[in-house]
mmCIF file of C-alpha atoms in Angstrom:
data_model
loop_
_atom_site.group_PDB
_atom_site.id
_atom_site.type_symbol
_atom_site.label_atom_id
_atom_site.label_comp_id
_atom_site.label_asym_id
_atom_site.label_seq_id
_atom_site.Cartn_x
_atom_site.Cartn_y
_atom_site.Cartn_z
ATOM 1 C CA UNK Q 1 69.511 173.313 261.391
ATOM 2 C CA UNK Q 2 70.918 173.125 257.877
ATOM 3 C CA UNK Q 3 72.238 169.716 256.879
ATOM 4 C CA UNK Q 4 75.674 169.069 255.361
ATOM 5 C CA UNK Q 5 77.253 165.889 254.030
ATOM 6 C CA UNK Q 6 81.062 165.783 253.833
ATOM 7 C CA UNK Q 7 82.596 163.077 251.608
ATOM 8 C CA UNK Q 8 86.158 162.168 252.589
ATOM 9 C CA UNK Q 9 85.589 163.463 256.113
ATOM 10 C CA UNK Q 10 88.406 161.471 257.736
ATOM 11 C CA UNK Q 11 91.110 162.954 255.500
ATOM 12 C CA UNK Q 12 93.473 165.862 255.993
ATOM 13 C CA UNK Q 13 91.037 168.539 254.756
ATOM 14 C CA UNK Q 14 87.870 166.718 255.774
ATOM 15 C CA UNK Q 15 88.595 166.709 259.494
ATOM 16 C CA UNK Q 16 88.851 170.492 259.987
ATOM 17 C CA UNK Q 17 86.026 171.036 257.491
ATOM 18 C CA UNK Q 18 83.599 168.940 259.539
ATOM 19 C CA UNK Q 19 84.764 170.798 262.654
ATOM 20 C CA UNK Q 20 84.294 174.211 260.997
ATOM 21 C CA UNK Q 21 80.818 173.435 259.663
ATOM 22 C CA UNK Q 22 79.618 171.920 262.938
ATOM 23 C CA UNK Q 23 80.956 174.944 264.785
ATOM 24 C CA UNK Q 24 78.982 177.165 262.425
ATOM 25 C CA UNK Q 25 75.713 175.454 263.295
ATOM 26 C CA UNK Q 26 75.463 172.836 260.561
ATOM 27 C CA UNK Q 27 74.139 169.343 261.214
ATOM 28 C CA UNK Q 28 76.997 167.364 259.655
ATOM 29 C CA UNK Q 29 77.139 163.822 258.325
ATOM 30 C CA UNK Q 30 80.813 162.845 258.055
ATOM 31 C CA UNK Q 31 81.205 160.156 255.390
ATOM 32 C CA UNK Q 32 84.401 158.189 254.800
ATOM 33 C CA UNK Q 33 85.476 154.707 253.762
ATOM 34 C CA UNK Q 34 86.246 153.723 257.352
ATOM 35 C CA UNK Q 35 83.513 155.788 259.000
ATOM 36 C CA UNK Q 36 86.005 157.196 261.492
ATOM 37 C CA UNK Q 37 85.514 160.032 263.946
ATOM 38 C CA UNK Q 38 87.926 162.844 264.783
ATOM 39 C CA UNK Q 39 88.276 163.651 268.466
ATOM 40 C CA UNK Q 40 87.691 167.347 267.722
ATOM 41 C CA UNK Q 41 84.174 166.681 266.444
ATOM 42 C CA UNK Q 42 81.248 167.132 268.785
ATOM 43 C CA UNK Q 43 78.699 164.441 269.537
ATOM 44 C CA UNK Q 44 76.312 166.067 267.084
ATOM 45 C CA UNK Q 45 78.402 164.945 264.102
ATOM 46 C CA UNK Q 46 77.032 161.758 262.533
ATOM 47 C CA UNK Q 47 79.560 159.371 260.958
ATOM 48 C CA UNK Q 48 78.848 156.868 258.195
ATOM 49 C CA UNK Q 49 80.867 154.463 256.061
ATOM 50 C CA UNK Q 50 80.843 155.299 252.358
ATOM 51 C CA UNK Q 51 82.462 153.816 249.281
ATOM 52 C CA UNK Q 52 82.874 156.916 247.079
ATOM 53 C CA UNK Q 53 82.487 154.857 243.909
ATOM 54 C CA UNK Q 54 79.106 153.414 244.964
ATOM 55 C CA UNK Q 55 76.507 155.795 243.583
ATOM 56 C CA UNK Q 56 73.608 154.096 245.350
ATOM 57 C CA UNK Q 57 75.441 154.350 248.667
ATOM 58 C CA UNK Q 58 76.130 158.058 248.105
ATOM 59 C CA UNK Q 59 72.492 158.685 247.217
ATOM 60 C CA UNK Q 60 71.484 156.858 250.379
ATOM 61 C CA UNK Q 61 73.733 159.058 252.541
ATOM 62 C CA UNK Q 62 72.208 162.184 250.982
ATOM 63 C CA UNK Q 63 68.778 160.665 251.653
ATOM 64 C CA UNK Q 64 65.817 162.995 251.197
ATOM 65 C CA UNK Q 65 68.224 165.860 250.725
ATOM 66 C CA UNK Q 66 70.831 168.118 252.252
ATOM 67 C CA UNK Q 67 71.589 171.798 252.040
ATOM 68 C CA UNK Q 68 75.308 171.281 251.363
ATOM 69 C CA UNK Q 69 77.400 168.502 249.871
ATOM 70 C CA UNK Q 70 81.169 168.803 250.285
ATOM 71 C CA UNK Q 71 83.387 166.451 248.262
ATOM 72 C CA UNK Q 72 87.067 166.184 249.180
ATOM 73 C CA UNK Q 73 87.913 163.306 246.836
ATOM 74 C CA UNK Q 74 86.016 163.864 243.580
ATOM 75 C CA UNK Q 75 88.509 163.123 240.829
ATOM 76 C CA UNK Q 76 87.001 162.962 237.356
ATOM 77 C CA UNK Q 77 83.964 163.315 235.095
ATOM 78 C CA UNK Q 78 82.252 160.254 236.546
ATOM 79 C CA UNK Q 79 82.427 161.722 240.044
ATOM 80 C CA UNK Q 80 81.111 165.044 238.766
ATOM 81 C CA UNK Q 81 78.131 163.310 237.188
ATOM 82 C CA UNK Q 82 77.456 161.518 240.458
ATOM 83 C CA UNK Q 83 77.199 164.880 242.174
ATOM 84 C CA UNK Q 84 75.140 166.646 239.512
ATOM 85 C CA UNK Q 85 72.685 163.724 239.399
ATOM 86 C CA UNK Q 86 71.773 164.666 242.981
ATOM 87 C CA UNK Q 87 71.015 168.269 242.038
ATOM 88 C CA UNK Q 88 67.355 168.071 242.992
ATOM 89 C CA UNK Q 89 68.239 166.883 246.497
ATOM 90 C CA UNK Q 90 71.258 169.086 247.223
ATOM 91 C CA UNK Q 91 71.143 172.824 247.858
ATOM 92 C CA UNK Q 92 74.750 173.561 246.881
ATOM 93 C CA UNK Q 93 78.125 171.834 246.678
ATOM 94 C CA UNK Q 94 81.763 172.590 247.413
ATOM 95 C CA UNK Q 95 84.301 170.425 245.587
ATOM 96 C CA UNK Q 96 88.079 170.282 246.040
ATOM 97 C CA UNK Q 97 90.201 170.535 242.891
ATOM 98 C CA UNK Q 98 93.876 171.578 242.666
ATOM 99 C CA UNK Q 99 96.180 174.368 241.472
ATOM 100 C CA UNK Q 100 97.929 171.804 239.265
ATOM 101 C CA UNK Q 101 95.238 172.456 236.641
ATOM 102 C CA UNK Q 102 96.954 175.701 235.563
ATOM 103 C CA UNK Q 103 98.922 176.022 232.328
ATOM 104 C CA UNK Q 104 101.331 178.902 231.764
ATOM 105 C CA UNK Q 105 99.910 179.622 228.298
ATOM 106 C CA UNK Q 106 102.876 178.020 226.555
ATOM 107 C CA UNK Q 107 102.011 174.387 227.181
ATOM 108 C CA UNK Q 108 103.969 174.136 230.426
ATOM 109 C CA UNK Q 109 102.260 172.941 233.577
ATOM 110 C CA UNK Q 110 102.555 170.428 236.417
ATOM 111 C CA UNK Q 111 102.478 167.590 233.890
ATOM 112 C CA UNK Q 112 105.621 168.893 232.143
ATOM 113 C CA UNK Q 113 107.711 169.568 235.265
ATOM 114 C CA UNK Q 114 110.322 166.933 234.483
ATOM 115 C CA UNK Q 115 110.657 167.698 230.783
ATOM 116 C CA UNK Q 116 113.534 169.864 229.473
ATOM 117 C CA UNK Q 117 112.445 173.499 229.942
ATOM 118 C CA UNK Q 118 109.122 172.111 231.137
ATOM 119 C CA UNK Q 119 108.693 174.098 234.336
ATOM 120 C CA UNK Q 120 105.785 176.553 233.981
ATOM 121 C CA UNK Q 121 106.491 180.277 234.090
ATOM 122 C CA UNK Q 122 103.386 181.488 235.892
ATOM 123 C CA UNK Q 123 102.604 185.127 236.621
ATOM 124 C CA UNK Q 124 102.918 186.115 240.283
ATOM 125 C CA UNK Q 125 100.302 185.667 241.557
ATOM 126 C CA UNK Q 126 98.219 183.293 239.392
ATOM 127 C CA UNK Q 127 94.542 184.351 239.117
ATOM 128 C CA UNK Q 128 91.713 181.929 238.451
ATOM 129 C CA UNK Q 129 91.339 183.372 234.951
ATOM 130 C CA UNK Q 130 94.596 181.799 233.762
ATOM 131 C CA UNK Q 131 94.319 178.940 231.224
ATOM 132 C CA UNK Q 132 94.261 175.343 232.371
ATOM 133 C CA UNK Q 133 95.433 172.108 230.818
ATOM 134 C CA UNK Q 134 92.964 170.417 228.502
ATOM 135 C CA UNK Q 135 90.376 168.183 230.169
ATOM 136 C CA UNK Q 136 90.946 164.471 229.729
ATOM 137 C CA UNK Q 137 91.906 161.196 231.363
ATOM 138 C CA UNK Q 138 95.663 161.272 230.794
ATOM 139 C CA UNK Q 139 96.819 162.810 234.070
ATOM 140 C CA UNK Q 140 95.690 163.903 237.509
ATOM 141 C CA UNK Q 141 95.522 167.531 236.368
ATOM 142 C CA UNK Q 142 93.581 166.746 233.189
ATOM 143 C CA UNK Q 143 91.062 164.663 235.119
ATOM 144 C CA UNK Q 144 90.569 167.450 237.656
ATOM 145 C CA UNK Q 145 89.905 169.891 234.790
ATOM 146 C CA UNK Q 146 87.351 167.468 233.362
ATOM 147 C CA UNK Q 147 85.746 167.312 236.801
ATOM 148 C CA UNK Q 148 85.582 171.100 236.977
ATOM 149 C CA UNK Q 149 84.086 171.475 233.499
ATOM 150 C CA UNK Q 150 81.354 168.933 234.199
ATOM 151 C CA UNK Q 151 80.458 170.589 237.495
ATOM 152 C CA UNK Q 152 80.416 174.118 236.101
ATOM 153 C CA UNK Q 153 78.227 172.996 233.212
ATOM 154 C CA UNK Q 154 75.538 172.180 235.791
ATOM 155 C CA UNK Q 155 75.159 175.860 236.717
ATOM 156 C CA UNK Q 156 71.465 176.537 237.194
ATOM 157 C CA UNK Q 157 70.816 173.045 238.526
ATOM 158 C CA UNK Q 158 73.442 172.822 241.253
ATOM 159 C CA UNK Q 159 75.473 175.786 242.561
ATOM 160 C CA UNK Q 160 79.069 174.547 242.927
ATOM 161 C CA UNK Q 161 82.102 176.247 244.428
ATOM 162 C CA UNK Q 162 85.305 174.646 243.122
ATOM 163 C CA UNK Q 163 88.315 175.215 245.385
ATOM 164 C CA UNK Q 164 91.887 174.905 244.099
ATOM 165 C CA UNK Q 165 94.368 174.356 246.970
ATOM 166 C CA UNK Q 166 98.146 174.562 246.624
ATOM 167 C CA UNK Q 167 100.647 172.638 248.772
ATOM 168 C CA UNK Q 168 98.242 171.394 251.439
ATOM 169 C CA UNK Q 169 99.706 171.165 254.942
ATOM 170 C CA UNK Q 170 98.562 170.133 258.393
ATOM 171 C CA UNK Q 171 98.073 166.914 260.373
ATOM 172 C CA UNK Q 172 96.979 163.688 258.640
ATOM 173 C CA UNK Q 173 98.717 164.599 255.387
ATOM 174 C CA UNK Q 174 99.680 161.643 253.168
ATOM 175 C CA UNK Q 175 102.429 163.859 251.739
ATOM 176 C CA UNK Q 176 103.763 165.975 254.632
ATOM 177 C CA UNK Q 177 106.381 168.253 253.069
ATOM 178 C CA UNK Q 178 107.373 169.580 256.493
ATOM 179 C CA UNK Q 179 108.903 166.184 257.254
ATOM 180 C CA UNK Q 180 111.970 167.339 255.296
ATOM 181 C CA UNK Q 181 112.895 169.690 258.154
ATOM 182 C CA UNK Q 182 111.223 167.909 261.079
ATOM 183 C CA UNK Q 183 113.013 164.589 260.569
ATOM 184 C CA UNK Q 184 116.382 166.284 260.089
ATOM 185 C CA UNK Q 185 115.937 168.078 263.389
ATOM 186 C CA UNK Q 186 114.829 164.875 265.130
ATOM 187 C CA UNK Q 187 117.885 163.108 263.688
ATOM 188 C CA UNK Q 188 120.189 165.785 265.071
ATOM 189 C CA UNK Q 189 121.160 167.167 261.672
ATOM 190 C CA UNK Q 190 122.380 170.707 262.225
ATOM 191 C CA UNK Q 191 123.432 171.462 258.647
ATOM 192 C CA UNK Q 192 121.344 171.207 255.511
ATOM 193 C CA UNK Q 193 121.456 172.219 251.882
ATOM 194 C CA UNK Q 194 118.832 174.140 249.924
ATOM 195 C CA UNK Q 195 118.827 174.650 246.166
ATOM 196 C CA UNK Q 196 117.925 177.860 244.330
ATOM 197 C CA UNK Q 197 119.421 179.919 247.187
ATOM 198 C CA UNK Q 198 116.569 178.777 249.426
ATOM 199 C CA UNK Q 199 114.231 181.182 247.606
ATOM 200 C CA UNK Q 200 111.814 178.635 246.099
ATOM 201 C CA UNK Q 201 108.177 179.472 246.756
ATOM 202 C CA UNK Q 202 105.333 176.963 246.365
ATOM 203 C CA UNK Q 203 102.169 178.481 247.831
ATOM 204 C CA UNK Q 204 100.982 176.471 250.854
ATOM 205 C CA UNK Q 205 97.356 175.796 251.806
ATOM 206 C CA UNK Q 206 96.551 175.048 255.433
ATOM 207 C CA UNK Q 207 93.807 172.443 255.779
ATOM 208 C CA UNK Q 208 92.219 174.800 258.301
ATOM 209 C CA UNK Q 209 92.188 177.685 255.813
ATOM 210 C CA UNK Q 210 90.617 175.440 253.178
ATOM 211 C CA UNK Q 211 87.987 174.467 255.754
ATOM 212 C CA UNK Q 212 87.295 178.149 256.337
ATOM 213 C CA UNK Q 213 86.752 178.642 252.609
ATOM 214 C CA UNK Q 214 84.296 175.723 252.617
ATOM 215 C CA UNK Q 215 82.448 177.293 255.541
ATOM 216 C CA UNK Q 216 82.234 180.660 253.797
ATOM 217 C CA UNK Q 217 81.142 179.140 250.477
ATOM 218 C CA UNK Q 218 78.462 177.132 252.279
ATOM 219 C CA UNK Q 219 76.974 180.352 253.617
ATOM 220 C CA UNK Q 220 77.058 181.997 250.158
ATOM 221 C CA UNK Q 221 76.076 179.373 247.588
ATOM 222 C CA UNK Q 222 77.093 180.098 244.010
ATOM 223 C CA UNK Q 223 78.911 178.741 240.997
ATOM 224 C CA UNK Q 224 82.544 179.824 241.054
ATOM 225 C CA UNK Q 225 86.167 178.682 240.926
ATOM 226 C CA UNK Q 226 88.488 179.976 243.629
ATOM 227 C CA UNK Q 227 92.108 179.496 244.594
ATOM 228 C CA UNK Q 228 92.341 178.091 248.132
ATOM 229 C CA UNK Q 229 95.710 179.046 249.611
ATOM 230 C CA UNK Q 230 97.188 180.674 252.692
ATOM 231 C CA UNK Q 231 97.611 184.395 253.070
ATOM 232 C CA UNK Q 232 101.352 184.191 252.462
ATOM 233 C CA UNK Q 233 103.761 182.136 250.361
ATOM 234 C CA UNK Q 234 106.991 181.751 252.377
ATOM 235 C CA UNK Q 235 110.251 180.692 250.791
ATOM 236 C CA UNK Q 236 111.626 177.243 251.570
ATOM 237 C CA UNK Q 237 114.325 178.886 253.728
ATOM 238 C CA UNK Q 238 111.623 180.710 255.702
ATOM 239 C CA UNK Q 239 109.721 177.449 256.150
ATOM 240 C CA UNK Q 240 112.854 175.772 257.508
ATOM 241 C CA UNK Q 241 113.417 178.645 259.939
ATOM 242 C CA UNK Q 242 109.799 178.446 261.101
ATOM 243 C CA UNK Q 243 110.083 174.693 261.760
ATOM 244 C CA UNK Q 244 113.341 175.266 263.648
ATOM 245 C CA UNK Q 245 111.614 177.880 265.826
ATOM 246 C CA UNK Q 246 108.845 175.444 266.762
ATOM 247 C CA UNK Q 247 111.334 172.670 267.551
ATOM 248 C CA UNK Q 248 113.902 174.885 269.282
ATOM 249 C CA UNK Q 249 116.589 173.783 266.810
ATOM 250 C CA UNK Q 250 119.649 175.791 265.766
ATOM 251 C CA UNK Q 251 120.792 174.980 262.236
ATOM 252 C CA UNK Q 252 123.038 176.195 259.447
ATOM 253 C CA UNK Q 253 121.990 176.201 255.812
ATOM 254 C CA UNK Q 254 124.269 175.859 252.802
ATOM 255 C CA UNK Q 255 122.776 177.351 249.652
ATOM 256 C CA UNK Q 256 123.142 176.169 246.069
ATOM 257 C CA UNK Q 257 122.859 178.852 243.411
ATOM 258 C CA UNK Q 258 120.977 176.583 241.060
ATOM 259 C CA UNK Q 259 119.047 173.314 241.037
ATOM 260 C CA UNK Q 260 119.586 170.385 243.399
ATOM 261 C CA UNK Q 261 122.768 168.350 243.003
ATOM 262 C CA UNK Q 262 121.110 164.972 242.632
ATOM 263 C CA UNK Q 263 119.257 164.494 245.894
ATOM 264 C CA UNK Q 264 121.232 167.201 247.668
ATOM 265 C CA UNK Q 265 119.256 170.396 248.117
ATOM 266 C CA UNK Q 266 116.068 168.845 246.795
ATOM 267 C CA UNK Q 267 113.042 169.532 248.993
ATOM 268 C CA UNK Q 268 109.293 169.143 248.343
ATOM 269 C CA UNK Q 269 109.190 172.906 247.715
ATOM 270 C CA UNK Q 270 112.248 173.175 245.451
ATOM 271 C CA UNK Q 271 111.087 174.952 242.304
ATOM 272 C CA UNK Q 272 113.134 177.131 239.932
ATOM 273 C CA UNK Q 273 110.352 179.712 239.520
ATOM 274 C CA UNK Q 274 107.759 180.985 242.023
ATOM 275 C CA UNK Q 275 104.387 179.224 242.178
ATOM 276 C CA UNK Q 276 102.111 181.719 243.945
ATOM 277 C CA UNK Q 277 98.342 182.103 243.649
ATOM 278 C CA UNK Q 278 96.040 185.101 243.787
ATOM 279 C CA UNK Q 279 93.593 185.004 246.703
ATOM 280 C CA UNK Q 280 91.822 188.286 245.957
ATOM 281 C CA UNK Q 281 88.769 186.603 244.392
ATOM 282 C CA UNK Q 282 88.113 184.582 247.553
ATOM 283 C CA UNK Q 283 88.563 187.710 249.624
ATOM 284 C CA UNK Q 284 86.169 189.644 247.405
ATOM 285 C CA UNK Q 285 83.476 187.007 246.889
ATOM 286 C CA UNK Q 286 83.482 185.261 250.261
ATOM 287 C CA UNK Q 287 85.145 187.723 252.616
ATOM 288 C CA UNK Q 288 87.941 185.190 253.119
ATOM 289 C CA UNK Q 289 90.592 185.883 255.706
ATOM 290 C CA UNK Q 290 92.986 183.078 256.684
ATOM 291 C CA UNK Q 291 92.178 181.676 260.105
ATOM 292 C CA UNK Q 292 95.802 180.648 260.613
ATOM 293 C CA UNK Q 293 99.178 181.740 259.241
ATOM 294 C CA UNK Q 294 101.779 179.250 258.091
ATOM 295 C CA UNK Q 295 103.892 179.755 261.213
ATOM 296 C CA UNK Q 296 100.841 179.515 263.486
ATOM 297 C CA UNK Q 297 99.823 176.224 261.885
ATOM 298 C CA UNK Q 298 103.175 174.525 262.409
ATOM 299 C CA UNK Q 299 103.077 173.405 266.069
ATOM 300 C CA UNK Q 300 100.239 170.905 265.546
ATOM 301 C CA UNK Q 301 101.876 169.658 262.334
ATOM 302 C CA UNK Q 302 105.237 169.186 264.032
ATOM 303 C CA UNK Q 303 103.627 167.412 267.005
ATOM 304 C CA UNK Q 304 101.664 165.108 264.693
ATOM 305 C CA UNK Q 305 104.744 164.258 262.622
ATOM 306 C CA UNK Q 306 106.836 163.609 265.715
ATOM 307 C CA UNK Q 307 104.191 161.320 267.219
ATOM 308 C CA UNK Q 308 103.622 159.499 263.925
ATOM 309 C CA UNK Q 309 107.340 158.824 263.354
ATOM 310 C CA UNK Q 310 108.110 157.685 266.919
ATOM 311 C CA UNK Q 311 110.373 154.662 266.351
ATOM 312 C CA UNK Q 312 109.066 153.941 262.839
ATOM 313 C CA UNK Q 313 110.626 154.176 259.388
ATOM 314 C CA UNK Q 314 109.429 157.294 257.600
ATOM 315 C CA UNK Q 315 108.751 155.276 254.432
ATOM 316 C CA UNK Q 316 106.357 153.060 256.355
ATOM 317 C CA UNK Q 317 104.577 156.085 257.802
ATOM 318 C CA UNK Q 318 104.350 158.047 254.564
ATOM 319 C CA UNK Q 319 104.555 155.739 251.529
ATOM 320 C CA UNK Q 320 103.203 158.386 249.147
ATOM 321 C CA UNK Q 321 105.920 160.841 250.176
ATOM 322 C CA UNK Q 322 108.539 158.097 249.865
ATOM 323 C CA UNK Q 323 107.318 157.302 246.364
ATOM 324 C CA UNK Q 324 107.510 160.944 245.300
ATOM 325 C CA UNK Q 325 110.842 161.657 247.054
ATOM 326 C CA UNK Q 326 112.657 158.337 247.649
ATOM 327 C CA UNK Q 327 115.980 160.036 248.420
ATOM 328 C CA UNK Q 328 114.620 162.810 250.651
ATOM 329 C CA UNK Q 329 116.994 161.869 253.480
ATOM 330 C CA UNK Q 330 120.178 160.864 251.653
ATOM 331 C CA UNK Q 331 122.424 162.062 254.441
ATOM 332 C CA UNK Q 332 125.566 160.455 252.967
ATOM 333 C CA UNK Q 333 125.274 162.467 249.757
ATOM 334 C CA UNK Q 334 124.505 165.575 251.762
ATOM 335 C CA UNK Q 335 127.541 165.121 253.993
ATOM 336 C CA UNK Q 336 129.791 164.570 250.993
ATOM 337 C CA UNK Q 337 128.582 167.783 249.403
ATOM 338 C CA UNK Q 338 128.999 169.724 252.636
ATOM 339 C CA UNK Q 339 132.510 168.352 253.074
ATOM 340 C CA UNK Q 340 133.413 169.377 249.531
#
């Protein structure tokens, strides 16, 4: 059996990735800080505790060698050098990056979102050949670009597939965008407000579809950069309707022609221009076909969110989401706008 090591195995993308690789016949070592095990994994999956920043510990997990090293949490040049230093003991690698690396060619990108006229005007869809922000240490996006550059420079020593997901969704998300609709339905809210006429599109990436891309890349080692998104990019209004269908909720939506009015109409997908990514390269190079559609993925996400919330404050459950969107459920402001 071929051997695979998955770093960050207990996270949102790591869990289905371990499951997909094990199901494809790989002998998987699932490494994470806590050394946890997902109930979907078979007994053949080995779990280990790993501090990602401890190079000696990582080298020890790899041991005499593995055919595949998958890194969910690599973040910067130092992490890239950790991986490339293991080139003689690793057959190939798959590393998760992000679509936030893209620049629109006019200096606008995810780092300029909140600046005047700072929202990027990307082509629809965005291919991997588009320019990126400059590599550096100044932002998440810049550090991911630096990571990519360092990894790609090792071509010839270590084949690396870099995957760039969009708005990742599925259970165990630290930033579950679907909560915007799920919590409103659980709270009995039957009216809501969406900005930009509900037509905002921010390309989602199911954790299960990303896992499928890892599985395919593992079977076809090479050095490449690929977008890692779902087969469709629904509008925010379509996402809301899909959540309602899963939860059996009947709702009405008020639409704003333009941007959010303060917190009203602001969702985790609310963007003034479409953010959609080209998946043709993954289809061509790996034979990628999504294993799940957005609508098909929702029931397990909704169930997980409902169980996680159960009697708890959403800020306690999802502190990262609360930090990014502190006024996500400002019902008083919403009611005032609806009344007006």
